């Protein structure tokens, strides 16, 4: 448990432990997702304390988080066992981030792009019926800002706008389960930029397709919004397919 001062503020020790926890969690989570620690391997708290030079309480908290994500399982008389990928919470944004940082980056990109292709076009179709007039107008303005940022080569601004655009479409679908996918979409879009898997200047067709989606929603044209979103997904998929083929990763194509 974190210690606090009498006034309720965290002490220097508790802040330091929080920082250590985040560092160890990130390092161990990335190692598991990268296969550096193989599935079926058994770890012990003592070994981890020695490896990371942190307290047992920090290691226990890290293991609690990893267990909640399905990356490890504690077994009596065995120890801390690394779980196979099939047991991982693959929708957890942190797990996605670790997988994007691993050698399996392209396979992770592929699976999320396929998920988006299945969901986002239908979300756009639903949004055409359910989006408010003000929301639709704001989305048209957002698409115009994306066009300007893309043409200017302002990658950080374009990324922020792109994430916001897809978040708004998912939310406007009126489906709370679709809306929750915005965190996953944000991770993969950020990952594409971070790992240089996006062109510096977005293709003009991609910029136009975002405008097409927004305008179709404003006109309440669900089929046009759905098709434009399909085209966005297919273009992104085609861009990454060429990258996957060049990486020659198992499962990459």
mmCIF file with all atom_site columns, C-alpha atoms in Angstrom, residues 118-232:
data_model
loop_
_atom_site.group_PDB
_atom_site.id
_atom_site.type_symbol
_atom_site.label_atom_id
_atom_site.label_alt_id
_atom_site.label_comp_id
_atom_site.label_asym_id
_atom_site.label_entity_id
_atom_site.label_seq_id
_atom_site.pdbx_PDB_ins_code
_atom_site.Cartn_x
_atom_site.Cartn_y
_atom_site.Cartn_z
_atom_site.occupancy
_atom_site.B_iso_or_equiv
_atom_site.pdbx_formal_charge
_atom_site.auth_seq_id
_atom_site.auth_comp_id
_atom_site.auth_asym_id
_atom_site.auth_atom_id
_atom_site.pdbx_PDB_model_num
ATOM 1   C CA . UNK A 1 118 ? -15.046 -5.470 -39.304 1.00 0.00 ? 118 UNK A CA 1
ATOM 2   C CA . UNK A 1 119 ? -16.279 -2.812 -36.864 1.00 0.00 ? 119 UNK A CA 1
ATOM 3   C CA . UNK A 1 120 ? -15.688 0.765  -38.005 1.00 0.00 ? 120 UNK A CA 1
ATOM 4   C CA . UNK A 1 121 ? -17.639 0.665  -41.297 1.00 0.00 ? 121 UNK A CA 1
ATOM 5   C CA . UNK A 1 122 ? -20.712 -0.610 -39.454 1.00 0.00 ? 122 UNK A CA 1
ATOM 6   C CA . UNK A 1 123 ? -20.173 2.011  -36.747 1.00 0.00 ? 123 UNK A CA 1
ATOM 7   C CA . UNK A 1 124 ? -20.227 4.675  -39.485 1.00 0.00 ? 124 UNK A CA 1
ATOM 8   C CA . UNK A 1 125 ? -23.434 3.185  -40.885 1.00 0.00 ? 125 UNK A CA 1
ATOM 9   C CA . UNK A 1 126 ? -25.099 3.342  -37.467 1.00 0.00 ? 126 UNK A CA 1
ATOM 10  C CA . UNK A 1 127 ? -23.773 6.856  -36.848 1.00 0.00 ? 127 UNK A CA 1
ATOM 11  C CA . UNK A 1 128 ? -25.562 8.156  -39.958 1.00 0.00 ? 128 UNK A CA 1
ATOM 12  C CA . UNK A 1 129 ? -28.845 7.526  -38.161 1.00 0.00 ? 129 UNK A CA 1
ATOM 13  C CA . UNK A 1 130 ? -27.820 8.433  -34.635 1.00 0.00 ? 130 UNK A CA 1
ATOM 14  C CA . UNK A 1 131 ? -25.351 11.333 -34.841 1.00 0.00 ? 131 UNK A CA 1
ATOM 15  C CA . UNK A 1 132 ? -26.550 14.778 -33.778 1.00 0.00 ? 132 UNK A CA 1
ATOM 16  C CA . UNK A 1 133 ? -26.502 17.694 -36.195 1.00 0.00 ? 133 UNK A CA 1
ATOM 17  C CA . UNK A 1 134 ? -23.868 19.579 -34.203 1.00 0.00 ? 134 UNK A CA 1
ATOM 18  C CA . UNK A 1 135 ? -21.709 16.456 -33.912 1.00 0.00 ? 135 UNK A CA 1
ATOM 19  C CA . UNK A 1 136 ? -21.913 15.897 -37.663 1.00 0.00 ? 136 UNK A CA 1
ATOM 20  C CA . UNK A 1 137 ? -20.894 19.482 -38.388 1.00 0.00 ? 137 UNK A CA 1
ATOM 21  C CA . UNK A 1 138 ? -17.961 19.202 -35.989 1.00 0.00 ? 138 UNK A CA 1
ATOM 22  C CA . UNK A 1 139 ? -16.866 16.004 -37.709 1.00 0.00 ? 139 UNK A CA 1
ATOM 23  C CA . UNK A 1 140 ? -16.861 17.753 -41.091 1.00 0.00 ? 140 UNK A CA 1
ATOM 24  C CA . UNK A 1 141 ? -14.696 20.499 -39.573 1.00 0.00 ? 141 UNK A CA 1
ATOM 25  C CA . UNK A 1 142 ? -12.405 17.895 -38.051 1.00 0.00 ? 142 UNK A CA 1
ATOM 26  C CA . UNK A 1 143 ? -11.938 16.194 -41.433 1.00 0.00 ? 143 UNK A CA 1
ATOM 27  C CA . UNK A 1 144 ? -11.003 19.574 -42.936 1.00 0.00 ? 144 UNK A CA 1
ATOM 28  C CA . UNK A 1 145 ? -8.398  20.087 -40.208 1.00 0.00 ? 145 UNK A CA 1
ATOM 29  C CA . UNK A 1 146 ? -7.017  16.614 -40.965 1.00 0.00 ? 146 UNK A CA 1
ATOM 30  C CA . UNK A 1 147 ? -6.673  17.606 -44.612 1.00 0.00 ? 147 UNK A CA 1
ATOM 31  C CA . UNK A 1 148 ? -4.729  20.754 -43.669 1.00 0.00 ? 148 UNK A CA 1
ATOM 32  C CA . UNK A 1 149 ? -2.452  18.943 -41.201 1.00 0.00 ? 149 UNK A CA 1
ATOM 33  C CA . UNK A 1 150 ? -1.801  16.119 -43.665 1.00 0.00 ? 150 UNK A CA 1
ATOM 34  C CA . UNK A 1 151 ? -0.941  18.472 -46.495 1.00 0.00 ? 151 UNK A CA 1
ATOM 35  C CA . UNK A 1 152 ? 1.388   20.415 -44.187 1.00 0.00 ? 152 UNK A CA 1
ATOM 36  C CA . UNK A 1 153 ? 3.148   17.240 -43.057 1.00 0.00 ? 153 UNK A CA 1
ATOM 37  C CA . UNK A 1 154 ? 2.332   18.030 -39.418 1.00 0.00 ? 154 UNK A CA 1
ATOM 38  C CA . UNK A 1 155 ? 2.462   14.443 -38.190 1.00 0.00 ? 155 UNK A CA 1
ATOM 39  C CA . UNK A 1 156 ? 1.749   15.018 -34.497 1.00 0.00 ? 156 UNK A CA 1
ATOM 40  C CA . UNK A 1 157 ? -1.296  17.187 -35.199 1.00 0.00 ? 157 UNK A CA 1
ATOM 41  C CA . UNK A 1 158 ? -2.538  14.812 -37.880 1.00 0.00 ? 158 UNK A CA 1
ATOM 42  C CA . UNK A 1 159 ? -2.248  11.878 -35.460 1.00 0.00 ? 159 UNK A CA 1
ATOM 43  C CA . UNK A 1 160 ? -4.222  13.717 -32.772 1.00 0.00 ? 160 UNK A CA 1
ATOM 44  C CA . UNK A 1 161 ? -6.946  14.660 -35.254 1.00 0.00 ? 161 UNK A CA 1
ATOM 45  C CA . UNK A 1 162 ? -7.057  11.174 -36.778 1.00 0.00 ? 162 UNK A CA 1
ATOM 46  C CA . UNK A 1 163 ? -7.529  9.550  -33.364 1.00 0.00 ? 163 UNK A CA 1
ATOM 47  C CA . UNK A 1 164 ? -10.250 12.072 -32.515 1.00 0.00 ? 164 UNK A CA 1
ATOM 48  C CA . UNK A 1 165 ? -12.029 11.484 -35.842 1.00 0.00 ? 165 UNK A CA 1
ATOM 49  C CA . UNK A 1 166 ? -12.295 7.723  -35.382 1.00 0.00 ? 166 UNK A CA 1
ATOM 50  C CA . UNK A 1 167 ? -13.188 8.131  -31.710 1.00 0.00 ? 167 UNK A CA 1
ATOM 51  C CA . UNK A 1 168 ? -16.094 10.393 -32.622 1.00 0.00 ? 168 UNK A CA 1
ATOM 52  C CA . UNK A 1 169 ? -17.423 8.023  -35.291 1.00 0.00 ? 169 UNK A CA 1
ATOM 53  C CA . UNK A 1 170 ? -17.314 5.068  -32.899 1.00 0.00 ? 170 UNK A CA 1
ATOM 54  C CA . UNK A 1 171 ? -19.053 7.116  -30.195 1.00 0.00 ? 171 UNK A CA 1
ATOM 55  C CA . UNK A 1 172 ? -21.659 8.445  -32.644 1.00 0.00 ? 172 UNK A CA 1
ATOM 56  C CA . UNK A 1 173 ? -22.650 4.861  -33.504 1.00 0.00 ? 173 UNK A CA 1
ATOM 57  C CA . UNK A 1 174 ? -24.592 4.851  -30.229 1.00 0.00 ? 174 UNK A CA 1
ATOM 58  C CA . UNK A 1 175 ? -23.179 1.412  -29.443 1.00 0.00 ? 175 UNK A CA 1
ATOM 59  C CA . UNK A 1 176 ? -21.338 1.472  -26.139 1.00 0.00 ? 176 UNK A CA 1
ATOM 60  C CA . UNK A 1 177 ? -19.268 -1.598 -27.046 1.00 0.00 ? 177 UNK A CA 1
ATOM 61  C CA . UNK A 1 178 ? -18.098 -0.013 -30.303 1.00 0.00 ? 178 UNK A CA 1
ATOM 62  C CA . UNK A 1 179 ? -17.260 3.170  -28.398 1.00 0.00 ? 179 UNK A CA 1
ATOM 63  C CA . UNK A 1 180 ? -14.939 1.252  -26.055 1.00 0.00 ? 180 UNK A CA 1
ATOM 64  C CA . UNK A 1 181 ? -12.814 0.254  -29.045 1.00 0.00 ? 181 UNK A CA 1
ATOM 65  C CA . UNK A 1 182 ? -11.577 3.836  -29.331 1.00 0.00 ? 182 UNK A CA 1
ATOM 66  C CA . UNK A 1 183 ? -8.686  3.029  -26.977 1.00 0.00 ? 183 UNK A CA 1
ATOM 67  C CA . UNK A 1 184 ? -7.561  0.204  -29.261 1.00 0.00 ? 184 UNK A CA 1
ATOM 68  C CA . UNK A 1 185 ? -7.850  2.393  -32.341 1.00 0.00 ? 185 UNK A CA 1
ATOM 69  C CA . UNK A 1 186 ? -5.826  5.116  -30.623 1.00 0.00 ? 186 UNK A CA 1
ATOM 70  C CA . UNK A 1 187 ? -3.067  2.637  -29.758 1.00 0.00 ? 187 UNK A CA 1
ATOM 71  C CA . UNK A 1 188 ? -2.727  1.293  -33.288 1.00 0.00 ? 188 UNK A CA 1
ATOM 72  C CA . UNK A 1 189 ? -2.799  4.744  -34.908 1.00 0.00 ? 189 UNK A CA 1
ATOM 73  C CA . UNK A 1 190 ? -0.192  5.995  -32.441 1.00 0.00 ? 190 UNK A CA 1
ATOM 74  C CA . UNK A 1 191 ? 1.834   2.834  -33.045 1.00 0.00 ? 191 UNK A CA 1
ATOM 75  C CA . UNK A 1 192 ? 1.830   3.319  -36.813 1.00 0.00 ? 192 UNK A CA 1
ATOM 76  C CA . UNK A 1 193 ? 3.211   6.822  -36.357 1.00 0.00 ? 193 UNK A CA 1
ATOM 77  C CA . UNK A 1 194 ? 5.685   5.893  -33.633 1.00 0.00 ? 194 UNK A CA 1
ATOM 78  C CA . UNK A 1 195 ? 7.180   3.030  -35.638 1.00 0.00 ? 195 UNK A CA 1
ATOM 79  C CA . UNK A 1 196 ? 7.170   4.983  -38.914 1.00 0.00 ? 196 UNK A CA 1
ATOM 80  C CA . UNK A 1 197 ? 4.509   2.830  -40.551 1.00 0.00 ? 197 UNK A CA 1
ATOM 81  C CA . UNK A 1 198 ? 2.640   5.847  -41.924 1.00 0.00 ? 198 UNK A CA 1
ATOM 82  C CA . UNK A 1 199 ? 3.730   8.095  -44.794 1.00 0.00 ? 199 UNK A CA 1
ATOM 83  C CA . UNK A 1 200 ? 4.981   11.519 -43.717 1.00 0.00 ? 200 UNK A CA 1
ATOM 84  C CA . UNK A 1 201 ? 2.383   13.065 -46.023 1.00 0.00 ? 201 UNK A CA 1
ATOM 85  C CA . UNK A 1 202 ? -0.863  11.047 -45.921 1.00 0.00 ? 202 UNK A CA 1
ATOM 86  C CA . UNK A 1 203 ? -2.177  10.005 -49.306 1.00 0.00 ? 203 UNK A CA 1
ATOM 87  C CA . UNK A 1 204 ? -4.669  12.499 -50.685 1.00 0.00 ? 204 UNK A CA 1
ATOM 88  C CA . UNK A 1 205 ? -7.188  9.708  -51.206 1.00 0.00 ? 205 UNK A CA 1
ATOM 89  C CA . UNK A 1 206 ? -7.088  8.888  -47.481 1.00 0.00 ? 206 UNK A CA 1
ATOM 90  C CA . UNK A 1 207 ? -7.654  12.546 -46.599 1.00 0.00 ? 207 UNK A CA 1
ATOM 91  C CA . UNK A 1 208 ? -10.572 12.750 -49.020 1.00 0.00 ? 208 UNK A CA 1
ATOM 92  C CA . UNK A 1 209 ? -12.127 9.559  -47.664 1.00 0.00 ? 209 UNK A CA 1
ATOM 93  C CA . UNK A 1 210 ? -12.275 11.027 -44.161 1.00 0.00 ? 210 UNK A CA 1
ATOM 94  C CA . UNK A 1 211 ? -14.074 14.030 -45.605 1.00 0.00 ? 211 UNK A CA 1
ATOM 95  C CA . UNK A 1 212 ? -16.410 11.643 -47.462 1.00 0.00 ? 212 UNK A CA 1
ATOM 96  C CA . UNK A 1 213 ? -17.290 9.850  -44.228 1.00 0.00 ? 213 UNK A CA 1
ATOM 97  C CA . UNK A 1 214 ? -18.028 13.114 -42.419 1.00 0.00 ? 214 UNK A CA 1
ATOM 98  C CA . UNK A 1 215 ? -20.124 14.541 -45.238 1.00 0.00 ? 215 UNK A CA 1
ATOM 99  C CA . UNK A 1 216 ? -22.070 11.297 -45.612 1.00 0.00 ? 216 UNK A CA 1
ATOM 100 C CA . UNK A 1 217 ? -22.887 11.353 -41.896 1.00 0.00 ? 217 UNK A CA 1
ATOM 101 C CA . UNK A 1 218 ? -24.017 14.955 -42.197 1.00 0.00 ? 218 UNK A CA 1
ATOM 102 C CA . UNK A 1 219 ? -26.331 13.901 -45.061 1.00 0.00 ? 219 UNK A CA 1
ATOM 103 C CA . UNK A 1 220 ? -27.522 10.840 -43.103 1.00 0.00 ? 220 UNK A CA 1
ATOM 104 C CA . UNK A 1 221 ? -26.260 8.607  -45.905 1.00 0.00 ? 221 UNK A CA 1
ATOM 105 C CA . UNK A 1 222 ? -25.368 5.465  -43.993 1.00 0.00 ? 222 UNK A CA 1
ATOM 106 C CA . UNK A 1 223 ? -24.372 3.384  -46.983 1.00 0.00 ? 223 UNK A CA 1
ATOM 107 C CA . UNK A 1 224 ? -21.992 6.036  -48.303 1.00 0.00 ? 224 UNK A CA 1
ATOM 108 C CA . UNK A 1 225 ? -20.476 6.497  -44.834 1.00 0.00 ? 225 UNK A CA 1
ATOM 109 C CA . UNK A 1 226 ? -20.015 2.740  -44.505 1.00 0.00 ? 226 UNK A CA 1
ATOM 110 C CA . UNK A 1 227 ? -18.369 2.401  -47.915 1.00 0.00 ? 227 UNK A CA 1
ATOM 111 C CA . UNK A 1 228 ? -16.024 5.346  -47.370 1.00 0.00 ? 228 UNK A CA 1
ATOM 112 C CA . UNK A 1 229 ? -14.932 3.847  -44.055 1.00 0.00 ? 229 UNK A CA 1
ATOM 113 C CA . UNK A 1 230 ? -14.375 0.478  -45.757 1.00 0.00 ? 230 UNK A CA 1
ATOM 114 C CA . UNK A 1 231 ? -12.168 2.280  -48.269 1.00 0.00 ? 231 UNK A CA 1
ATOM 115 C CA . UNK A 1 232 ? -10.180 3.919  -45.435 1.00 0.00 ? 232 UNK A CA 1
#
